[in-house]
Amino acid sequence: METVIRNVGELDAPERSALERVIGHPLRESERIILSIQKLDLPLPAAAPPQDMPAGIPEHWKVFEGLSEAEVDDICSGIVRDGSSRDIDV
């Protein structure tokens, strides 16, 4: 197991922004982030499903259903992702 501790006030803007996106809210200068990295062979706690999600996957999410791998690859080849907002120097 590994533990990573970072003081929010010492993070540069891209690092802080990335952690805020993971955590889901803005961080304060006086806060500290403590990450615990554990091996997968440890039992993970059961995650509760979000309360506002219906049981099962909504039909409109099943956009590739019934397509072959080649058809999915053809569709995805036309998708261009701009990762410039995700540049993080760690």
PDB file of C-alpha atoms in Angstrom, residues 18-74:
ATOM      1  CA  ALA A  18      -7.288  17.762 -11.940  1.00  0.00           C
ATOM      2  CA  LEU A  19      -7.774  16.884  -8.264  1.00  0.00           C
ATOM      3  CA  GLU A  20     -10.790  19.190  -7.994  1.00  0.00           C
ATOM      4  CA  ARG A  21     -12.372  17.366 -10.951  1.00  0.00           C
ATOM      5  CA  VAL A  22     -11.721  14.002  -9.271  1.00  0.00           C
ATOM      6  CA  ILE A  23     -13.029  15.128  -5.890  1.00  0.00           C
ATOM      7  CA  GLY A  24     -15.935  17.094  -7.332  1.00  0.00           C
ATOM      8  CA  HIS A  25     -15.541  20.433  -5.587  1.00  0.00           C
ATOM      9  CA  PRO A  26     -13.051  23.300  -5.203  1.00  0.00           C
ATOM     10  CA  LEU A  27     -10.174  22.812  -2.788  1.00  0.00           C
ATOM     11  CA  ARG A  28      -9.004  25.333  -0.191  1.00  0.00           C
ATOM     12  CA  GLU A  29      -5.384  26.442   0.220  1.00  0.00           C
ATOM     13  CA  SER A  30      -5.393  25.155   3.804  1.00  0.00           C
ATOM     14  CA  GLU A  31      -6.463  21.607   2.857  1.00  0.00           C
ATOM     15  CA  ARG A  32      -4.387  18.478   2.353  1.00  0.00           C
ATOM     16  CA  ILE A  33      -5.074  15.640  -0.097  1.00  0.00           C
ATOM     17  CA  ILE A  34      -4.294  12.135   1.154  1.00  0.00           C
ATOM     18  CA  LEU A  35      -4.475   9.387  -1.471  1.00  0.00           C
ATOM     19  CA  SER A  36      -4.209   5.744  -0.532  1.00  0.00           C
ATOM     20  CA  ILE A  37      -3.184   3.327  -3.276  1.00  0.00           C
ATOM     21  CA  GLN A  38      -4.033  -0.304  -2.570  1.00  0.00           C
ATOM     22  CA  LYS A  39      -3.406  -3.547  -4.427  1.00  0.00           C
ATOM     23  CA  LEU A  40      -6.366  -4.999  -6.332  1.00  0.00           C
ATOM     24  CA  ASP A  41      -6.216  -8.280  -4.439  1.00  0.00           C
ATOM     25  CA  LEU A  42      -7.723  -6.496  -1.426  1.00  0.00           C
ATOM     26  CA  PRO A  43     -11.519  -6.666  -1.231  1.00  0.00           C
ATOM     27  CA  LEU A  44     -13.058  -3.406  -2.382  1.00  0.00           C
ATOM     28  CA  PRO A  45     -16.029  -1.950  -0.530  1.00  0.00           C
ATOM     29  CA  ALA A  46     -19.315  -2.304  -2.378  1.00  0.00           C
ATOM     30  CA  ALA A  47     -20.260   0.969  -4.030  1.00  0.00           C
ATOM     31  CA  ALA A  48     -23.865   2.033  -3.705  1.00  0.00           C
ATOM     32  CA  PRO A  49     -25.536   2.880  -7.026  1.00  0.00           C
ATOM     33  CA  PRO A  50     -26.383   6.556  -7.470  1.00  0.00           C
ATOM     34  CA  GLN A  51     -29.866   7.289  -6.144  1.00  0.00           C
ATOM     35  CA  ASP A  52     -30.947   9.220  -9.245  1.00  0.00           C
ATOM     36  CA  MET A  53     -29.948   6.489 -11.735  1.00  0.00           C
ATOM     37  CA  PRO A  54     -32.570   4.077 -13.007  1.00  0.00           C
ATOM     38  CA  ALA A  55     -31.906   0.357 -12.766  1.00  0.00           C
ATOM     39  CA  GLY A  56     -30.014  -0.778 -15.860  1.00  0.00           C
ATOM     40  CA  ILE A  57     -28.533   1.260 -18.666  1.00  0.00           C
ATOM     41  CA  PRO A  58     -30.823   3.746 -20.443  1.00  0.00           C
ATOM     42  CA  GLU A  59     -31.590   2.776 -24.032  1.00  0.00           C
ATOM     43  CA  HIS A  60     -30.068   5.980 -25.450  1.00  0.00           C
ATOM     44  CA  TRP A  61     -26.661   5.011 -23.972  1.00  0.00           C
ATOM     45  CA  LYS A  62     -26.512   1.832 -26.037  1.00  0.00           C
ATOM     46  CA  VAL A  63     -25.209   3.601 -29.134  1.00  0.00           C
ATOM     47  CA  PHE A  64     -22.956   0.756 -30.355  1.00  0.00           C
ATOM     48  CA  GLU A  65     -25.392  -2.096 -29.680  1.00  0.00           C
ATOM     49  CA  GLY A  66     -25.687  -4.442 -32.643  1.00  0.00           C
ATOM     50  CA  LEU A  67     -22.607  -3.078 -34.425  1.00  0.00           C
ATOM     51  CA  SER A  68     -19.551  -5.154 -35.298  1.00  0.00           C
ATOM     52  CA  GLU A  69     -16.103  -4.264 -33.926  1.00  0.00           C
ATOM     53  CA  ALA A  70     -15.139  -2.982 -37.394  1.00  0.00           C
ATOM     54  CA  GLU A  71     -18.184  -0.700 -37.510  1.00  0.00           C
ATOM     55  CA  VAL A  72     -17.430   0.655 -34.031  1.00  0.00           C
ATOM     56  CA  ASP A  73     -13.779   1.238 -35.007  1.00  0.00           C
ATOM     57  CA  ASP A  74     -14.917   3.070 -38.158  1.00  0.00           C
TER      58      ASP A  74
END
